[in-house]
Amino acid sequence: MNSIQATVNKILTYSCVDGPGNRLVIFLQGCNFSCVTCHNPYTVGLCNHCGDCIPACHANALELIDGQIAFDPSACDQCDACLDICPISASPMVQNISVADILEIARKNKPFLSGITVSGGEATLQLKFVITLFEAIKADSELKSLTCFVDTNGHLGAQSWGRLLPVTDGVMLDIKAFDPALHHGLTGQNNAKTLKAAKTVRDADKLYELRFLVIPGKTDTEAEIDGLTKFALSLGPDIRVRLNAFQHHGVRAEAQGWETMTKTGIDKIAAHLRKAGIPEVITPAFYL
Amino acid sequence: MQEIIEKLQNITDDKTLNPAQKARYLSIEAENMLPYPALDAQTAEALKQRVICDMYEGHAPYKPRYVLPDYSIVLKNGSAYLELPPPETLDEAINTLMIAYHHVPSVTGIPVYIGQLDDLLLPFCDGVSDDALYRKIKLFWRYLDRVLPDAFMHANIGPTDNRVARAILRVDAELKQIAPNLTFLYDPKISSEDILAMATNNIVECSKPHIANHPLHAKLFDDRGYGIVSCYNVLPIAGGASTLTRVNLKEVALRADSVVHFFAEVLPHYMELNFRLAKVRVDYLFNKSNFFTSFLVEEGWIDPDRFTVMYGIYAMAEAVNILQEKEGLAGQYGFDDVANKLGYRMSEEMARIVKNRPLENVWRGRAMLHSQAGISIDEGATPGVRIPYGTEPDPVSHVQALAPHHQYYSSGISEILTVDETIKNNPEAMLQLCKGALESGFREFTANVASNDLVRVTGYMVRLSDIAKFKACKGSRTNTTALASEAADGTGILDRKPRVVGHELYPSYGQ
């Protein structure tokens, strides 16, 4: 089973923003939301080998072999011109990586790691890989102390959660908006599955934190903050909420024109949430 | 003569220096009007070309570079010379130490080691409440920073989890002072996870303390132990280092035709000259200066047999890249396996040469290899074996690239990991990084958090706001700000990606 592969956009051996402690983070390619505000939109699509990126690559790291994009990481200088030109928000630089490969990376970096986090894209789109990876970590005598976390939009059915949660230690769940129409406008999907997932994960005692992106004029409204407050409190008394501030870094053209979220605005919302009884509200360490 | 007078007047009239700072620079100028201890022609030429370097310690070594008194002696016996009775209470013990510090010389004139404070003070803490202890330590800390304002002054705590260490960590995070510098000695078998977490949380708060890998250090010393002083120099207690001379590996590499030539001839040649430079300085200190007639020796605070020579090296990154180019290889130091392995080979070879070269009037008859963190005037030469500023990889890759060097540098080595400020929301990540680094063989874990006002510049602490004030010509009450300002301007140290930095000394006025 450890030969099962995932389409991986990137692997980090140092991250202090993807769960508790320092984590090995696997960014899986592909997403079922198409968020206007996505800060890494090149993780959304899956490459269809159209070849449009080849002429954009000044380092000659890309070519078509038998109709498939071939990428040479040793030639690449990370200019990201291929990402800019891709018509479907994909990346020609993704790699197919097996569970066994990830285990080897985890072993090499074990002394530095508190755990492993799968992120994306939307990690649960490659559910079988994630479950196999987490099972393998828990079965490995050297690696089993690593906690296994998922960073997700929660758009996953109950049966799938039933398979994933037993091998997962913590979930960071992103809620994009509480008003269904606003959510659809921001993501192209409904939020019913996500809201249900929050309860499922919470009931399994695996909800590490709720994440909420605050966008001026959209998700910072009284109705949205009220929705967040009530929803978080309905999940239980010791819920942890992380507020993220909308910034322009990485986002595509449409959202570049939107106003960014300020520290003053975030601090005001955080104070409101704390006053309402949410014990742990995390705000950004800095603003761009 | 006119030139000398002008130079001295520049010091006396400087608007950024206070009178004590002026007096110190004037004394350095006076010392350097004396002839240098006699050097053979080759060594003199190498020194002139700065292939080897004496850290501008001065022409007449009348005091050791670093002195680590055994302060337990004065706390147990008092001092006949200083007319001090043995202390009996915590107040008396702290007062005795405060007096003692003023009689401990060093290259800067301010003590670089103020003791293993928890071991020293714990015997006086019975019956002292936690709150009283906290308040007394806070006054003590304020005194140290205001009266002995030099970031090279270094306190040690650990490896046990104890009340004094906890009070010190609490006060240090609260006051966020430049001085004293602080190291927690960590031993996974002795230290609690809780106190290590307290120490790494402090790093997130104020970039202090350093965390030393106690088991790796302790096994190189004897029962009297060791201290971490100045930046991160590891030296015998009741002794210290007579001198620190260093080899600029970049200059050595420039004089080699190839890797083979470098190892076979050029490196051994300049290493020998650097031994000779150390030797004339040690000879002067021991045979001419009369330093060891001091009451410090008579009363047993120090023992002349316990002074080592720190054998410094620096600019390894440049040396490796120069040799790679001469061999037609593209890989850069810190990022490429072949380049990194060439670096490890240098460290191994230099450790071998140091181990095989006897020296007189030196602890155990041998110098101790040291990865030297640079001084303010170094340009185009990266400290020690570090990766050049501003180009470092992520902290984990950074540690993994440099860890194999650490086994060779018995008198100290430190990398500065710059960590971005998102870690403030997740201090557990700092704890994990620290544990990973020490488990990988790091002798010392040091980190800067990018947004902190208090940061390290090559090894000592400075406040960024002080540097800004200094540049606005308002002067600074701390001795290391001027030094840091020069280092920051000249060496690109603050160009570092949010991660770490070290320490060193401002050799003379206007340099």
Coordinates of N, CA, C and O in Angstrom, one line a residue, chain B residues 326-414:
Chain B
K326 N 37.6 27.0 -8.3 CA 38.9 26.6 -8.9 C 38.8 25.2 -9.4 O 39.6 24.8 -10.3
E327 N 37.9 24.4 -8.9 CA 37.8 23.0 -9.3 C 36.7 22.9 -10.5 O 36.4 21.8 -10.9
G328 N 36.2 24.1 -10.8 CA 35.2 24.1 -11.9 C 33.8 23.5 -11.5 O 33.0 23.0 -12.3
L329 N 33.5 23.6 -10.2 CA 32.3 23.1 -9.7 C 31.3 24.2 -9.3 O 31.8 25.3 -8.8
A330 N 30.0 24.1 -9.6 CA 29.1 25.2 -9.4 C 28.5 25.2 -8.0 O 28.0 26.3 -7.6
G331 N 28.4 24.1 -7.3 CA 27.7 24.0 -6.0 C 28.1 25.0 -5.0 O 29.3 25.2 -4.8
Q332 N 27.1 25.6 -4.3 CA 27.5 26.6 -3.3 C 27.4 26.1 -1.9 O 26.6 25.2 -1.6
Y333 N 28.2 26.6 -1.0 CA 28.3 26.3 0.4 C 26.9 26.4 1.0 O 26.3 27.5 0.8
G334 N 26.5 25.4 1.8 CA 25.2 25.5 2.5 C 24.0 24.9 1.7 O 23.0 24.6 2.3
F335 N 24.2 24.7 0.4 CA 23.1 24.2 -0.4 C 23.5 22.9 -1.2 O 22.6 22.2 -1.6
D336 N 24.8 22.7 -1.5 CA 25.2 21.7 -2.3 C 26.0 20.6 -1.5 O 26.8 21.0 -0.7
D337 N 25.7 19.4 -1.8 CA 26.3 18.3 -1.0 C 27.8 18.3 -1.1 O 28.6 18.1 -0.2
V338 N 28.3 18.4 -2.4 CA 29.8 18.4 -2.6 C 30.4 19.5 -1.9 O 31.5 19.4 -1.2
A339 N 29.8 20.7 -2.0 CA 30.4 21.9 -1.3 C 30.4 21.7 0.2 O 31.4 22.0 0.9
N340 N 29.3 21.2 0.7 CA 29.2 21.0 2.1 C 30.2 20.0 2.6 O 30.8 20.2 3.7
K341 N 30.4 19.0 1.8 CA 31.4 17.9 2.2 C 32.8 18.5 2.3 O 33.6 18.1 3.1
L342 N 33.1 19.4 1.3 CA 34.4 20.0 1.3 C 34.6 20.8 2.6 O 35.6 20.8 3.3
G343 N 33.5 21.5 3.1 CA 33.5 22.2 4.3 C 33.8 21.3 5.5 O 34.6 21.6 6.4
Y344 N 33.1 20.1 5.5 CA 33.2 19.2 6.7 C 34.7 18.7 6.7 O 35.3 18.6 7.8
R345 N 35.3 18.5 5.5 CA 36.6 18.0 5.4 C 37.6 19.1 6.0 O 38.5 18.7 6.7
M346 N 37.3 20.3 5.7 CA 38.1 21.4 6.3 C 38.1 21.4 7.8 O 39.1 21.4 8.5
S347 N 36.9 21.3 8.4 CA 36.7 21.3 9.8 C 37.5 20.1 10.4 O 38.2 20.2 11.4
E348 N 37.3 18.9 9.8 CA 38.0 17.7 10.4 C 39.5 17.9 10.3 O 40.2 17.6 11.3
E349 N 40.0 18.4 9.2 CA 41.5 18.6 9.1 C 42.0 19.6 10.1 O 43.1 19.4 10.7
M350 N 41.3 20.7 10.2 CA 41.8 21.7 11.2 C 41.7 21.2 12.6 O 42.7 21.5 13.4
A351 N 40.7 20.4 12.9 CA 40.7 19.8 14.3 C 41.8 18.9 14.5 O 42.4 18.9 15.6
R352 N 42.2 18.2 13.5 CA 43.4 17.3 13.6 C 44.6 18.0 13.8 O 45.5 17.7 14.7
I353 N 44.8 19.1 13.1 CA 46.1 19.9 13.2 C 46.1 20.5 14.6 O 47.2 20.5 15.2
V354 N 45.0 21.0 15.1 CA 45.0 21.7 16.4 C 45.3 20.6 17.5 O 46.1 20.9 18.4
K355 N 44.8 19.4 17.3 CA 45.0 18.4 18.3 C 46.5 17.9 18.4 O 47.0 17.5 19.4
N356 N 47.2 18.1 17.2 CA 48.5 17.6 17.2 C 49.6 18.6 17.4 O 50.8 18.4 17.4
R357 N 49.2 19.8 17.8 CA 50.2 20.9 17.9 C 50.3 21.3 19.4 O 49.4 22.0 19.9
P358 N 51.4 20.9 20.1 CA 51.6 21.3 21.5 C 51.8 22.8 21.6 O 52.4 23.4 20.8
L359 N 51.3 23.3 22.7 CA 51.6 24.7 23.1 C 51.9 24.8 24.6 O 51.2 24.2 25.4
E360 N 52.8 25.6 24.9 CA 53.2 25.8 26.3 C 52.3 26.8 27.0 O 51.8 27.7 26.4
N361 N 52.1 26.7 28.3 CA 51.3 27.6 29.1 C 49.9 27.6 28.6 O 49.2 28.6 28.6
V362 N 49.4 26.4 28.1 CA 48.0 26.3 27.6 C 47.4 25.1 28.3 O 48.0 24.1 28.4
W363 N 46.1 25.2 28.7 CA 45.4 24.2 29.4 C 45.5 22.9 28.6 O 45.2 22.9 27.4
R364 N 45.9 21.8 29.2 CA 46.1 20.5 28.6 C 47.1 20.5 27.4 O 47.1 19.6 26.6
G365 N 47.8 21.6 27.2 CA 48.9 21.7 26.2 C 48.4 21.8 24.8 O 49.2 21.7 23.8
R366 N 47.1 22.0 24.6 CA 46.6 22.2 23.2 C 45.6 23.3 23.1 O 44.9 23.6 24.1
A367 N 45.6 24.0 22.0 CA 44.5 25.0 21.7 C 43.2 24.3 21.5 O 43.1 23.1 21.4
M368 N 42.1 25.1 21.5 CA 40.8 24.6 21.2 C 40.2 25.3 20.0 O 40.2 26.5 19.9
L369 N 39.7 24.5 19.1 CA 39.2 25.0 17.8 C 37.9 25.8 18.1 O 37.1 25.4 18.8
H370 N 37.7 26.9 17.3 CA 36.6 27.8 17.6 C 36.1 28.3 16.2 O 36.9 28.8 15.4
S371 N 34.8 28.3 16.0 CA 34.2 28.8 14.9 C 33.8 30.3 15.2 O 32.9 30.6 15.9
Q372 N 34.7 31.2 14.7 CA 34.7 32.6 15.2 C 33.6 33.4 14.5 O 33.5 33.4 13.3
A373 N 32.9 34.2 15.3 CA 31.7 34.8 14.8 C 31.9 36.2 14.2 O 30.9 36.9 13.8
G374 N 33.1 36.6 14.0 CA 33.3 37.9 13.3 C 33.4 39.1 14.2 O 33.0 39.1 15.3
I375 N 34.0 40.1 13.7 CA 34.1 41.4 14.4 C 33.5 42.5 13.4 O 33.3 42.2 12.2
S376 N 33.3 43.7 13.9 CA 32.5 44.6 13.2 C 33.1 45.0 11.8 O 32.4 45.4 11.0
I377 N 34.5 44.8 11.7 CA 35.1 45.3 10.5 C 35.2 44.3 9.4 O 35.7 44.5 8.3
D378 N 34.8 43.0 9.7 CA 34.9 42.0 8.7 C 34.0 42.3 7.5 O 32.8 42.6 7.7
E379 N 34.6 42.3 6.3 CA 33.7 42.5 5.1 C 33.9 41.4 4.1 O 35.1 40.9 3.9
G380 N 32.9 40.9 3.6 CA 33.0 39.8 2.6 C 33.5 38.5 3.2 O 34.1 37.7 2.5
A381 N 33.4 38.4 4.5 CA 33.8 37.2 5.2 C 32.7 36.8 6.2 O 32.5 37.5 7.1
T382 N 32.1 35.6 5.9 CA 31.0 35.2 6.8 C 31.6 34.6 8.1 O 32.6 33.9 8.0
P383 N 30.9 34.9 9.2 CA 31.4 34.4 10.5 C 31.6 32.8 10.4 O 30.7 32.1 9.9
G384 N 32.6 32.3 11.1 CA 32.8 30.9 11.3 C 32.5 30.0 10.1 O 33.0 30.3 9.0
V385 N 31.6 29.1 10.4 CA 31.3 28.2 9.3 C 29.8 28.5 8.8 O 29.2 27.7 8.1
R386 N 29.3 29.6 9.1 CA 28.0 30.0 8.8 C 27.7 30.1 7.3 O 28.6 30.3 6.5
I387 N 26.4 30.0 7.0 CA 26.0 30.3 5.6 C 25.8 31.8 5.4 O 25.3 32.4 6.4
P388 N 26.2 32.4 4.3 CA 26.2 33.9 4.2 C 24.8 34.5 4.5 O 23.8 33.9 4.2
Y389 N 24.9 35.6 5.2 CA 23.7 36.3 5.5 C 22.7 36.5 4.4 O 23.1 36.9 3.3
G390 N 21.4 36.4 4.7 CA 20.4 36.7 3.7 C 20.2 35.6 2.7 O 19.3 35.7 1.9
T391 N 21.0 34.5 2.7 CA 20.9 33.4 1.7 C 20.5 32.1 2.4 O 20.4 31.1 1.7
E392 N 20.3 32.1 3.7 CA 20.1 30.9 4.4 C 18.8 30.2 4.0 O 17.8 30.8 3.7
P393 N 18.9 28.8 4.0 CA 17.7 28.1 3.7 C 16.8 28.1 4.9 O 17.1 28.7 5.9
D394 N 15.7 27.4 4.9 CA 14.8 27.3 6.0 C 15.5 26.7 7.2 O 16.5 26.1 7.1
P395 N 15.0 27.0 8.5 CA 15.8 26.6 9.7 C 16.2 25.1 9.7 O 17.3 24.8 10.2
V396 N 15.3 24.2 9.3 CA 15.6 22.8 9.4 C 16.7 22.4 8.4 O 17.7 21.8 8.8
S397 N 16.6 22.9 7.1 CA 17.7 22.6 6.2 C 19.0 23.3 6.6 O 20.1 22.7 6.4
H398 N 18.9 24.4 7.2 CA 20.0 25.2 7.7 C 20.8 24.4 8.8 O 22.0 24.2 8.7
V399 N 20.0 23.8 9.7 CA 20.7 23.0 10.8 C 21.3 21.8 10.2 O 22.4 21.4 10.5
Q400 N 20.6 21.1 9.3 CA 21.1 19.9 8.7 C 22.4 20.1 7.9 O 23.3 19.2 7.9
A401 N 22.5 21.3 7.2 CA 23.7 21.5 6.5 C 24.9 21.8 7.4 O 26.0 21.4 7.0
L402 N 24.7 22.3 8.6 CA 25.8 22.7 9.4 C 26.1 21.8 10.6 O 27.2 21.8 11.1
A403 N 25.2 20.9 10.9 CA 25.4 20.1 12.1 C 26.7 19.2 12.0 O 27.3 19.1 13.1
P404 N 27.0 18.7 10.9 CA 28.3 17.8 10.9 C 29.5 18.6 11.3 O 30.5 18.0 11.7
H405 N 29.5 19.9 11.3 CA 30.7 20.7 11.7 C 30.9 20.7 13.2 O 32.0 20.9 13.7
H406 N 29.8 20.6 13.9 CA 29.8 21.0 15.3 C 30.7 20.2 16.2 O 31.2 20.7 17.2
Q407 N 30.9 18.9 15.8 CA 31.7 18.0 16.6 C 33.1 18.5 16.7 O 33.8 18.1 17.7
Y408 N 33.6 19.3 15.8 CA 35.0 19.7 15.8 C 35.4 20.9 16.6 O 36.5 21.2 16.8
Y409 N 34.4 21.7 17.0 CA 34.7 23.0 17.5 C 34.5 23.0 19.1 O 33.5 23.5 19.6
S410 N 35.5 22.5 19.8 CA 35.4 22.3 21.2 C 35.2 23.6 22.0 O 34.6 23.6 23.0
S411 N 35.8 24.7 21.5 CA 35.6 26.0 22.3 C 34.5 26.8 21.7 O 34.5 28.0 22.0
G412 N 33.6 26.3 21.0 CA 32.4 27.0 20.6 C 32.2 27.2 19.1 O 33.1 27.4 18.3
I413 N 30.9 27.1 18.8 CA 30.4 27.2 17.5 C 28.9 27.6 17.6 O 28.2 27.1 18.5
S414 N 28.4 28.5 16.8 CA 27.0 28.8 16.9 C 26.5 29.3 15.5 O 27.2 30.1 14.8

